[in-house]
Amino acid sequence: MIRPLSRMALTLDIVGAALLFLVLMPMSLVFYGPGTGNTAIGGVSVVAVVFAAVLMFGGVAIGRLAPGWSLVAAWAGAILQMIAGFGPLPIDFAILLVLYATAAWGTRRVLWWGFASALFGGIVAAVYMVIVNGVAFGTGDGWEKVTTGTLLLIVSVMALGFAWVCGLVWRVVLRARSTRAAQLQAESLAVEEQERVRIARDMHDIVAHSLAVVIAQADGARYAAAAKPEMATEALGTIAQTARGALSDVRMLLTQLRHRQGDGPQPTLADLEALFAQVRQAGIEPRVTVDPMPPGEPPGAIQLAVYRILQEALTNAIRHGDGAVDVHLAWFPDRVDIDVRNTVPRETTVGPGGHGVIGMRERAQLVGGSLQAEHRGAQFVVHASLPIGASE
């Protein structure tokens, strides 16, 4: 119900709502107050409509922080305004801002509640103006009231719906930005993973070749030590030279690897909540289940592998999914099972051999585990099993 919002953004929202209240509230009282010939409007009604305005602009102030509560406050203010006997007022501009907020920043449920509010609110406004306020064209007979009500209904729904649609357009823009950012991050991670794989292969070639030379020279020196000591001395020199060269090459590769991975601490299971929070900011609400719980403190390599696999799987869900993703972790004494499922729209194709999937598979194989990524009906499923042995 409450979104993460910076203190500066919240302050700007509150100040903006307060300024709109100070400008529109006096205008509402001047145009529709007791001094305008509206004998039905008394002092109690004026106080009630002031409270209604406070509720509606309070909803504007928390529109980005809590769109759901903002919609509730706007409805409460509108109902209080109608009970006080006031028709449409300048303060009702707050309702348009609240509908915009529900479509732009609300969850999927709040988004559709805002849409329903735009439709139902337009109907209520039209009926209220015709029946309670007596708005009608001409003499105000039955057919003219129906015509007036129809026109007011169209205007009200269009006004409220326009605010909601504007918020929906901005929501799409924000989603496109976050998707692009996630795509760039995924591509960057894929490039880094490829570089780490290249370095690992180079290190394997260097160590394997150097050890083969050392073993061959050591065997030769052992056999030649008795018959030709000078050959044994030459072989030992070759062994030393080969070992020094291999050590130098390994140090260079490790320097490259350390430079690319950074100097900060590697993520652990404690950082998963921050990862899920980042995914929520991108508009995805992951449903996370951990059953059973870890029996102890898993090894650091396993924690890192779990984090990286979940990070890449959730990135794929942001890029290709429709907003629904299920994450299940199952910790056993000898292994941990990871299961990430997200629904993929029919027009979207996610290949099982992309850079992200390759990186996840190599991450699982690095700790002796396995990973499968495939389509199962309308879902794309990533399943990994990582052996952990006895917990530390």
C-alpha positions as a LaTeX table, in Angstrom:
\begin{tabular}{lrrr}
\hline
Residue & $x$ (\AA) & $y$ (\AA) & $z$ (\AA) \\
\hline
Met1 & 0.00 & 0.00 & 0.00 \\
Ile2 & 2.97 & 2.34 & 0.51 \\
Arg3 & 5.57 & 2.84 & $-2.21$ \\
Pro4 & 9.19 & 3.83 & $-1.58$ \\
Leu5 & 9.48 & 7.57 & $-2.17$ \\
Ser6 & 12.30 & 9.99 & $-1.51$ \\
Arg7 & 11.87 & 12.67 & 1.13 \\
Met8 & 12.29 & 15.41 & $-1.47$ \\
Ala9 & 9.55 & 13.97 & $-3.71$ \\
Leu10 & 7.15 & 13.58 & $-0.78$ \\
Thr11 & 7.85 & 17.15 & 0.34 \\
Leu12 & 7.13 & 18.49 & $-3.15$ \\
Asp13 & 3.84 & 16.54 & $-3.29$ \\
Ile14 & 2.71 & 17.88 & 0.08 \\
Val15 & 3.67 & 21.48 & $-0.73$ \\
Gly16 & 1.98 & 21.28 & $-4.14$ \\
Ala17 & $-1.23$ & 19.89 & $-2.65$ \\
Ala18 & $-1.24$ & 22.59 & 0.05 \\
Leu19 & $-0.81$ & 25.37 & $-2.54$ \\
Leu20 & $-3.65$ & 23.99 & $-4.68$ \\
Phe21 & $-5.86$ & 23.83 & $-1.58$ \\
Leu22 & $-5.11$ & 27.48 & $-0.69$ \\
Val23 & $-5.93$ & 28.58 & $-4.24$ \\
Leu24 & $-8.98$ & 26.46 & $-5.07$ \\
Met25 & $-10.74$ & 26.43 & $-1.69$ \\
Pro26 & $-11.47$ & 30.20 & $-1.61$ \\
Met27 & $-12.56$ & 30.04 & $-5.25$ \\
Ser28 & $-15.03$ & 27.29 & $-4.39$ \\
Leu29 & $-16.55$ & 29.28 & $-1.53$ \\
Val30 & $-16.78$ & 32.45 & $-3.64$ \\
Phe31 & $-18.52$ & 30.71 & $-6.54$ \\
Tyr32 & $-20.86$ & 28.47 & $-4.52$ \\
Gly33 & $-20.89$ & 29.78 & $-0.94$ \\
Pro34 & $-23.61$ & 31.24 & 1.28 \\
Gly35 & $-23.17$ & 34.70 & $-0.19$ \\
Thr36 & $-24.09$ & 33.63 & $-3.73$ \\
Gly37 & $-27.81$ & 33.18 & $-3.19$ \\
Asn38 & $-27.63$ & 29.49 & $-2.28$ \\
Thr39 & $-29.90$ & 29.56 & 0.76 \\
Ala40 & $-29.55$ & 25.81 & 1.23 \\
Ile41 & $-25.86$ & 26.22 & 1.89 \\
Gly42 & $-25.25$ & 27.07 & 5.52 \\
Gly43 & $-22.29$ & 27.41 & 7.81 \\
Val44 & $-22.24$ & 23.70 & 8.70 \\
Ser45 & $-22.15$ & 22.80 & 5.02 \\
Val46 & $-19.24$ & 25.17 & 4.46 \\
Val47 & $-17.29$ & 23.51 & 7.27 \\
Ala48 & $-18.13$ & 20.10 & 5.82 \\
Val49 & $-16.91$ & 21.05 & 2.35 \\
Val50 & $-13.69$ & 22.43 & 3.84 \\
Phe51 & $-13.10$ & 19.05 & 5.47 \\
Ala52 & $-13.93$ & 17.42 & 2.12 \\
Ala53 & $-11.30$ & 19.54 & 0.44 \\
Val54 & $-8.76$ & 18.62 & 3.11 \\
Leu55 & $-9.46$ & 14.93 & 2.44 \\
Met56 & $-9.19$ & 15.27 & $-1.33$ \\
Phe57 & $-6.00$ & 17.33 & $-1.31$ \\
Gly58 & $-4.61$ & 15.06 & 1.38 \\
Gly59 & $-5.11$ & 12.31 & $-1.18$ \\
Val60 & $-3.19$ & 14.40 & $-3.71$ \\
Ala61 & $-0.34$ & 14.82 & $-1.21$ \\
Ile62 & 0.08 & 11.04 & $-0.83$ \\
Gly63 & $-0.76$ & 10.20 & $-4.44$ \\
Arg64 & 2.70 & 8.86 & $-5.25$ \\
Leu65 & 3.39 & 7.49 & $-1.77$ \\
Ala66 & 0.17 & 5.48 & $-1.33$ \\
Pro67 & $-2.12$ & 5.61 & $-4.41$ \\
Gly68 & $-4.64$ & 3.24 & $-2.82$ \\
Trp69 & $-5.14$ & 5.36 & 0.29 \\
Ser70 & $-5.18$ & 8.44 & $-1.94$ \\
Leu71 & $-8.18$ & 7.03 & $-3.83$ \\
Val72 & $-9.97$ & 6.25 & $-0.55$ \\
Ala73 & $-9.41$ & 9.81 & 0.69 \\
Ala74 & $-10.71$ & 11.27 & $-2.58$ \\
Trp75 & $-13.90$ & 9.17 & $-2.40$ \\
Ala76 & $-14.44$ & 10.17 & 1.24 \\
Gly77 & $-14.06$ & 13.84 & 0.34 \\
Ala78 & $-16.42$ & 13.58 & $-2.64$ \\
Ile79 & $-19.11$ & 11.85 & $-0.56$ \\
Leu80 & $-18.78$ & 14.47 & 2.20 \\
Gln81 & $-19.09$ & 17.23 & $-0.43$ \\
Met82 & $-22.31$ & 15.73 & $-1.79$ \\
Ile83 & $-23.73$ & 15.31 & 1.73 \\
Ala84 & $-23.01$ & 19.01 & 2.34 \\
Gly85 & $-25.16$ & 19.85 & $-0.70$ \\
Phe86 & $-22.44$ & 21.21 & $-2.98$ \\
Gly87 & $-22.32$ & 20.49 & $-6.68$ \\
Pro88 & $-19.11$ & 20.47 & $-8.73$ \\
Leu89 & $-16.51$ & 22.84 & $-7.27$ \\
Pro90 & $-12.98$ & 23.92 & $-8.24$ \\
Ile91 & $-11.65$ & 21.73 & $-5.43$ \\
Asp92 & $-12.80$ & 18.69 & $-7.41$ \\
Phe93 & $-9.69$ & 19.15 & $-9.54$ \\
Ala94 & $-8.01$ & 17.10 & $-6.79$ \\
Ile95 & $-10.04$ & 14.08 & $-7.88$ \\
Leu96 & $-8.48$ & 14.24 & $-11.34$ \\
Leu97 & $-5.00$ & 14.30 & $-9.81$ \\
Val98 & $-5.82$ & 11.31 & $-7.61$ \\
Leu99 & $-7.11$ & 9.28 & $-10.58$ \\
Tyr100 & $-3.92$ & 10.16 & $-12.43$ \\
Ala101 & $-1.87$ & 8.90 & $-9.47$ \\
Thr102 & $-3.76$ & 5.59 & $-9.26$ \\
Ala103 & $-3.05$ & 4.87 & $-12.93$ \\
Ala104 & 0.56 & 6.10 & $-12.90$ \\
Trp105 & 1.90 & 4.64 & $-9.65$ \\
Gly106 & $-0.69$ & 2.28 & $-8.19$ \\
Thr107 & $-0.45$ & $-1.49$ & $-8.13$ \\
Arg108 & $-2.41$ & $-3.43$ & $-10.72$ \\
Arg109 & $-5.38$ & $-3.70$ & $-8.35$ \\
Val110 & $-5.32$ & 0.04 & $-7.54$ \\
Leu111 & $-4.99$ & 0.78 & $-11.27$ \\
Trp112 & $-8.29$ & $-0.95$ & $-12.03$ \\
Trp113 & $-9.96$ & 0.45 & $-8.93$ \\
Gly114 & $-9.11$ & 3.88 & $-10.33$ \\
Phe115 & $-10.65$ & 2.93 & $-13.68$ \\
Ala116 & $-13.83$ & 1.74 & $-11.96$ \\
Ser117 & $-13.90$ & 4.94 & $-9.91$ \\
Ala118 & $-13.71$ & 7.04 & $-13.08$ \\
Leu119 & $-16.73$ & 5.25 & $-14.57$ \\
Phe120 & $-18.81$ & 5.01 & $-11.41$ \\
Gly121 & $-17.84$ & 8.52 & $-10.29$ \\
Gly122 & $-18.99$ & 9.96 & $-13.61$ \\
Ile123 & $-22.38$ & 8.26 & $-13.21$ \\
Val124 & $-22.76$ & 9.47 & $-9.61$ \\
Ala125 & $-21.78$ & 13.04 & $-10.56$ \\
Ala126 & $-24.28$ & 13.18 & $-13.43$ \\
Val127 & $-27.16$ & 11.76 & $-11.36$ \\
Tyr128 & $-26.34$ & 14.06 & $-8.44$ \\
Met129 & $-26.28$ & 17.21 & $-10.58$ \\
Val130 & $-29.59$ & 16.38 & $-12.27$ \\
Ile131 & $-31.55$ & 15.10 & $-9.25$ \\
Val132 & $-30.08$ & 17.01 & $-6.29$ \\
Asn133 & $-28.77$ & 20.21 & $-7.88$ \\
Gly134 & $-31.59$ & 20.35 & $-10.43$ \\
Val135 & $-29.38$ & 21.00 & $-13.42$ \\
Ala136 & $-31.45$ & 20.86 & $-16.62$ \\
Phe137 & $-31.70$ & 22.53 & $-20.03$ \\
Gly138 & $-34.85$ & 24.40 & $-20.98$ \\
Thr139 & $-37.96$ & 24.00 & $-18.84$ \\
Gly140 & $-36.59$ & 20.93 & $-17.09$ \\
Asp141 & $-39.28$ & 18.41 & $-18.01$ \\
Gly142 & $-38.64$ & 14.66 & $-18.07$ \\
Trp143 & $-37.02$ & 14.34 & $-21.51$ \\
Glu144 & $-34.86$ & 17.41 & $-21.00$ \\
Lys145 & $-33.61$ & 15.97 & $-17.70$ \\
Val146 & $-32.73$ & 12.73 & $-19.46$ \\
Thr147 & $-30.89$ & 14.66 & $-22.16$ \\
Thr148 & $-29.11$ & 16.78 & $-19.57$ \\
Gly149 & $-28.17$ & 13.74 & $-17.52$ \\
Thr150 & $-26.82$ & 11.97 & $-20.59$ \\
Leu151 & $-24.66$ & 14.95 & $-21.58$ \\
Leu152 & $-23.41$ & 15.39 & $-18.01$ \\
Leu153 & $-22.63$ & 11.68 & $-17.81$ \\
Ile154 & $-20.57$ & 11.84 & $-20.99$ \\
Val155 & $-18.71$ & 14.95 & $-19.87$ \\
Ser156 & $-18.05$ & 13.58 & $-16.36$ \\
Val157 & $-16.80$ & 10.20 & $-17.56$ \\
Met158 & $-14.63$ & 11.82 & $-20.22$ \\
Ala159 & $-13.08$ & 14.23 & $-17.70$ \\
Leu160 & $-12.38$ & 11.54 & $-15.09$ \\
Gly161 & $-11.36$ & 9.01 & $-17.72$ \\
Phe162 & $-8.97$ & 11.48 & $-19.36$ \\
Ala163 & $-7.11$ & 11.94 & $-16.06$ \\
Trp164 & $-6.89$ & 8.16 & $-15.60$ \\
Val165 & $-5.68$ & 7.60 & $-19.19$ \\
Cys166 & $-2.98$ & 10.28 & $-18.77$ \\
Gly167 & $-1.73$ & 8.43 & $-15.69$ \\
Leu168 & $-1.80$ & 5.16 & $-17.61$ \\
Val169 & 0.33 & 6.68 & $-20.40$ \\
Trp170 & 2.89 & 7.87 & $-17.84$ \\
Arg171 & 2.86 & 4.39 & $-16.29$ \\
Val172 & 3.75 & 2.91 & $-19.67$ \\
Val173 & 6.56 & 5.44 & $-20.06$ \\
Leu174 & 7.96 & 4.55 & $-16.62$ \\
Arg175 & 7.69 & 0.84 & $-17.39$ \\
Ala176 & 9.52 & 1.33 & $-20.69$ \\
Arg177 & 12.30 & 3.22 & $-18.91$ \\
Ser178 & 12.71 & 0.59 & $-16.23$ \\
Thr179 & 12.63 & $-2.19$ & $-18.82$ \\
Arg180 & 15.31 & $-0.46$ & $-20.86$ \\
Ala181 & 17.44 & 0.06 & $-17.76$ \\
Ala182 & 17.03 & $-3.62$ & $-16.82$ \\
Gln183 & 17.91 & $-4.63$ & $-20.37$ \\
Leu184 & 21.08 & $-2.55$ & $-20.34$ \\
Gln185 & 22.02 & $-3.95$ & $-16.95$ \\
Ala186 & 21.40 & $-7.51$ & $-18.14$ \\
Glu187 & 23.53 & $-6.93$ & $-21.25$ \\
Ser188 & 26.29 & $-5.46$ & $-19.11$ \\
Leu189 & 26.18 & $-8.45$ & $-16.77$ \\
Ala190 & 26.27 & $-10.80$ & $-19.76$ \\
Val191 & 29.38 & $-9.09$ & $-21.11$ \\
Glu192 & 31.05 & $-9.26$ & $-17.70$ \\
Glu193 & 30.12 & $-12.92$ & $-17.36$ \\
Gln194 & 31.60 & $-13.66$ & $-20.77$ \\
Glu195 & 34.79 & $-11.89$ & $-19.73$ \\
Arg196 & 34.99 & $-13.90$ & $-16.51$ \\
Val197 & 34.48 & $-17.12$ & $-18.50$ \\
Arg198 & 37.27 & $-16.09$ & $-20.88$ \\
Ile199 & 39.59 & $-15.35$ & $-17.97$ \\
Ala200 & 38.73 & $-18.69$ & $-16.36$ \\
Arg201 & 39.51 & $-20.51$ & $-19.60$ \\
Asp202 & 42.80 & $-18.66$ & $-19.97$ \\
Met203 & 43.71 & $-19.51$ & $-16.39$ \\
His204 & 42.84 & $-23.16$ & $-17.00$ \\
Asp205 & 45.02 & $-23.27$ & $-20.11$ \\
Ile206 & 47.94 & $-21.57$ & $-18.36$ \\
Val207 & 47.84 & $-23.77$ & $-15.26$ \\
Ala208 & 47.25 & $-27.00$ & $-17.21$ \\
His209 & 50.05 & $-26.31$ & $-19.67$ \\
Ser210 & 52.49 & $-25.18$ & $-17.00$ \\
Leu211 & 51.78 & $-28.16$ & $-14.76$ \\
Ala212 & 52.23 & $-30.53$ & $-17.70$ \\
Val213 & 55.64 & $-29.00$ & $-18.42$ \\
Val214 & 56.64 & $-29.11$ & $-14.75$ \\
Ile215 & 55.63 & $-32.77$ & $-14.43$ \\
Ala216 & 57.50 & $-33.77$ & $-17.60$ \\
Gln217 & 60.65 & $-31.92$ & $-16.57$ \\
Ala218 & 60.49 & $-33.31$ & $-13.02$ \\
Asp219 & 60.21 & $-36.89$ & $-14.33$ \\
Gly220 & 63.14 & $-36.30$ & $-16.69$ \\
Ala221 & 65.27 & $-34.79$ & $-13.95$ \\
Arg222 & 64.56 & $-37.71$ & $-11.63$ \\
Tyr223 & 65.69 & $-40.27$ & $-14.23$ \\
Ala224 & 68.73 & $-38.21$ & $-15.33$ \\
Ala225 & 69.93 & $-37.30$ & $-11.84$ \\
Ala226 & 72.03 & $-40.44$ & $-11.46$ \\
Ala227 & 73.54 & $-40.66$ & $-14.97$ \\
Lys228 & 73.78 & $-37.01$ & $-16.11$ \\
Pro229 & 73.55 & $-34.52$ & $-13.21$ \\
Glu230 & 73.95 & $-31.57$ & $-15.61$ \\
Met231 & 70.69 & $-32.53$ & $-17.35$ \\
Ala232 & 68.94 & $-32.66$ & $-13.98$ \\
Thr233 & 70.19 & $-29.16$ & $-13.21$ \\
Glu234 & 68.93 & $-27.92$ & $-16.60$ \\
Ala235 & 65.53 & $-29.56$ & $-15.99$ \\
Leu236 & 65.22 & $-27.90$ & $-12.59$ \\
Gly237 & 65.99 & $-24.54$ & $-14.21$ \\
Thr238 & 63.24 & $-25.15$ & $-16.77$ \\
Ile239 & 60.80 & $-26.06$ & $-13.98$ \\
Ala240 & 61.59 & $-22.85$ & $-12.09$ \\
Gln241 & 61.26 & $-20.71$ & $-15.22$ \\
Thr242 & 57.95 & $-22.32$ & $-16.20$ \\
Ala243 & 56.52 & $-21.93$ & $-12.70$ \\
Arg244 & 57.52 & $-18.26$ & $-12.54$ \\
Gly245 & 55.91 & $-17.57$ & $-15.91$ \\
Ala246 & 52.71 & $-19.36$ & $-14.91$ \\
Leu247 & 52.57 & $-17.49$ & $-11.60$ \\
Ser248 & 52.99 & $-14.17$ & $-13.41$ \\
Asp249 & 50.23 & $-14.97$ & $-15.91$ \\
Val250 & 47.84 & $-16.14$ & $-13.15$ \\
Arg251 & 48.46 & $-12.96$ & $-11.14$ \\
Met252 & 47.71 & $-10.86$ & $-14.24$ \\
Leu253 & 44.44 & $-12.72$ & $-14.88$ \\
Leu254 & 43.39 & $-12.45$ & $-11.24$ \\
Thr255 & 44.05 & $-8.72$ & $-11.37$ \\
Gln256 & 41.76 & $-8.40$ & $-14.38$ \\
Leu257 & 39.07 & $-10.46$ & $-12.68$ \\
Arg258 & 39.30 & $-8.48$ & $-9.44$ \\
His259 & 39.11 & $-5.21$ & $-11.36$ \\
Arg260 & 35.94 & $-6.23$ & $-13.17$ \\
Gln261 & 34.19 & $-7.61$ & $-10.13$ \\
Gly262 & 34.95 & $-4.61$ & $-7.94$ \\
Asp263 & 36.30 & $-4.36$ & $-4.43$ \\
Gly264 & 32.96 & $-4.49$ & $-2.58$ \\
Pro265 & 31.66 & $-7.48$ & $-0.61$ \\
Gln266 & 29.87 & $-10.20$ & $-2.53$ \\
Pro267 & 26.08 & $-10.41$ & $-2.02$ \\
Thr268 & 24.62 & $-12.96$ & 0.40 \\
Leu269 & 21.17 & $-14.20$ & 1.35 \\
Ala270 & 20.73 & $-11.08$ & 3.50 \\
Asp271 & 20.79 & $-8.99$ & 0.31 \\
Leu272 & 17.88 & $-10.81$ & $-1.34$ \\
Glu273 & 15.30 & $-8.47$ & 0.20 \\
Ala274 & 17.08 & $-5.48$ & $-1.37$ \\
Leu275 & 17.02 & $-7.34$ & $-4.70$ \\
Phe276 & 13.28 & $-7.95$ & $-4.40$ \\
Ala277 & 12.78 & $-4.26$ & $-3.52$ \\
Gln278 & 14.58 & $-3.24$ & $-6.71$ \\
Val279 & 12.32 & $-5.57$ & $-8.70$ \\
Arg280 & 9.23 & $-4.02$ & $-7.07$ \\
Gln281 & 10.43 & $-0.56$ & $-8.06$ \\
Ala282 & 10.51 & $-1.78$ & $-11.65$ \\
Gly283 & 6.80 & $-2.65$ & $-11.43$ \\
Ile284 & 7.09 & $-6.38$ & $-10.75$ \\
Glu285 & 5.63 & $-7.86$ & $-7.56$ \\
Pro286 & 7.47 & $-11.15$ & $-6.88$ \\
Arg287 & 5.65 & $-13.71$ & $-4.74$ \\
Val288 & 8.45 & $-15.24$ & $-2.67$ \\
Thr289 & 8.16 & $-18.53$ & $-0.79$ \\
Val290 & 10.95 & $-20.10$ & 1.28 \\
Asp291 & 10.09 & $-23.64$ & 2.38 \\
Pro292 & 11.85 & $-25.23$ & 4.10 \\
Met293 & 14.12 & $-22.64$ & 5.65 \\
Pro294 & 17.95 & $-22.95$ & 5.60 \\
Pro295 & 19.04 & $-25.48$ & 8.26 \\
Gly296 & 22.09 & $-23.34$ & 9.08 \\
Glu297 & 24.47 & $-20.84$ & 7.53 \\
Pro298 & 25.01 & $-21.98$ & 3.90 \\
Pro299 & 28.50 & $-21.65$ & 2.40 \\
Gly300 & 29.36 & $-18.25$ & 0.95 \\
Ala301 & 29.73 & $-19.62$ & $-2.60$ \\
Ile302 & 26.21 & $-21.08$ & $-2.46$ \\
Gln303 & 24.76 & $-17.80$ & $-1.14$ \\
Leu304 & 26.44 & $-15.90$ & $-3.98$ \\
Ala305 & 25.20 & $-18.41$ & $-6.57$ \\
Val306 & 21.62 & $-18.20$ & $-5.25$ \\
Tyr307 & 21.70 & $-14.40$ & $-5.37$ \\
Arg308 & 23.13 & $-14.22$ & $-8.90$ \\
Ile309 & 20.71 & $-16.79$ & $-10.31$ \\
Leu310 & 17.72 & $-15.02$ & $-8.77$ \\
Gln311 & 19.03 & $-11.68$ & $-10.00$ \\
Glu312 & 19.27 & $-12.85$ & $-13.59$ \\
Ala313 & 15.95 & $-14.77$ & $-13.50$ \\
Leu314 & 14.10 & $-11.71$ & $-12.14$ \\
Thr315 & 15.79 & $-9.50$ & $-14.74$ \\
Asn316 & 14.42 & $-11.80$ & $-17.45$ \\
Ala317 & 10.98 & $-11.57$ & $-15.82$ \\
Ile318 & 11.16 & $-7.77$ & $-15.94$ \\
Arg319 & 12.18 & $-7.78$ & $-19.59$ \\
His320 & 9.87 & $-10.48$ & $-20.94$ \\
Gly321 & 7.16 & $-11.14$ & $-18.32$ \\
Asp322 & 3.76 & $-9.54$ & $-17.77$ \\
Gly323 & 4.29 & $-8.51$ & $-14.14$ \\
Ala324 & 3.64 & $-11.79$ & $-12.30$ \\
Val325 & 6.58 & $-13.85$ & $-11.03$ \\
Asp326 & 6.76 & $-16.61$ & $-8.43$ \\
Val327 & 10.00 & $-17.37$ & $-6.56$ \\
His328 & 10.38 & $-20.53$ & $-4.49$ \\
Leu329 & 13.45 & $-21.48$ & $-2.44$ \\
Ala330 & 13.70 & $-24.89$ & $-0.78$ \\
Trp331 & 16.65 & $-25.49$ & 1.56 \\
Phe332 & 17.59 & $-29.07$ & 2.37 \\
Pro333 & 20.60 & $-30.46$ & 4.30 \\
Asp334 & 22.36 & $-31.46$ & 1.07 \\
Arg335 & 21.06 & $-28.97$ & $-1.54$ \\
Val336 & 19.04 & $-25.87$ & $-2.30$ \\
Asp337 & 16.38 & $-25.80$ & $-5.03$ \\
Ile338 & 15.52 & $-22.55$ & $-6.80$ \\
Asp339 & 12.36 & $-22.17$ & $-8.85$ \\
Val340 & 11.40 & $-18.94$ & $-10.66$ \\
Arg341 & 8.26 & $-18.85$ & $-12.80$ \\
Asn342 & 6.82 & $-15.93$ & $-14.74$ \\
Thr343 & 4.04 & $-15.73$ & $-17.28$ \\
Val344 & 5.22 & $-14.68$ & $-20.74$ \\
Pro345 & 2.82 & $-12.93$ & $-23.14$ \\
Arg346 & 2.08 & $-14.90$ & $-26.29$ \\
Glu347 & 3.70 & $-12.31$ & $-28.53$ \\
Thr348 & 6.95 & $-12.50$ & $-26.52$ \\
Thr349 & 9.57 & $-15.17$ & $-27.24$ \\
Val350 & 12.24 & $-15.95$ & $-24.66$ \\
Gly351 & 14.95 & $-18.18$ & $-25.99$ \\
Pro352 & 16.50 & $-20.73$ & $-23.62$ \\
Gly353 & 20.00 & $-19.99$ & $-24.92$ \\
Gly354 & 20.36 & $-16.24$ & $-24.20$ \\
His355 & 23.33 & $-14.70$ & $-22.47$ \\
Gly356 & 21.44 & $-14.48$ & $-19.17$ \\
Val357 & 20.49 & $-18.17$ & $-19.22$ \\
Ile358 & 24.05 & $-19.13$ & $-20.12$ \\
Gly359 & 25.37 & $-17.06$ & $-17.22$ \\
Met360 & 22.93 & $-18.66$ & $-14.77$ \\
Arg361 & 23.81 & $-22.14$ & $-15.98$ \\
Glu362 & 27.54 & $-21.48$ & $-15.65$ \\
Arg363 & 26.99 & $-19.99$ & $-12.18$ \\
Ala364 & 25.19 & $-23.19$ & $-11.12$ \\
Gln365 & 27.84 & $-25.44$ & $-12.67$ \\
Leu366 & 30.57 & $-23.47$ & $-10.90$ \\
Val367 & 29.33 & $-24.78$ & $-7.54$ \\
Gly368 & 28.60 & $-28.27$ & $-8.87$ \\
Gly369 & 24.89 & $-27.80$ & $-9.51$ \\
Ser370 & 22.59 & $-27.77$ & $-12.51$ \\
Leu371 & 20.07 & $-25.37$ & $-14.03$ \\
Gln372 & 17.25 & $-25.73$ & $-16.54$ \\
Ala373 & 15.42 & $-22.85$ & $-18.25$ \\
Glu374 & 12.47 & $-23.67$ & $-20.49$ \\
His375 & 8.92 & $-22.81$ & $-21.51$ \\
Arg376 & 6.15 & $-24.73$ & $-19.78$ \\
Gly377 & 2.87 & $-23.69$ & $-21.34$ \\
Ala378 & 2.42 & $-19.96$ & $-20.88$ \\
Gln379 & 5.20 & $-19.78$ & $-18.30$ \\
Phe380 & 8.97 & $-19.48$ & $-18.51$ \\
Val381 & 10.51 & $-21.57$ & $-15.72$ \\
Val382 & 14.03 & $-21.40$ & $-14.31$ \\
His383 & 14.87 & $-24.31$ & $-12.02$ \\
Ala384 & 18.28 & $-24.78$ & $-10.34$ \\
Ser385 & 19.56 & $-27.32$ & $-7.85$ \\
Leu386 & 22.80 & $-26.50$ & $-6.01$ \\
Pro387 & 24.56 & $-29.01$ & $-3.71$ \\
Ile388 & 25.60 & $-27.61$ & $-0.34$ \\
Gly389 & 26.59 & $-30.69$ & 1.68 \\
Ala390 & 26.52 & $-30.21$ & 5.45 \\
Ser391 & 25.76 & $-26.61$ & 6.44 \\
Glu392 & 28.55 & $-24.71$ & 8.08 \\
\hline
\end{tabular}
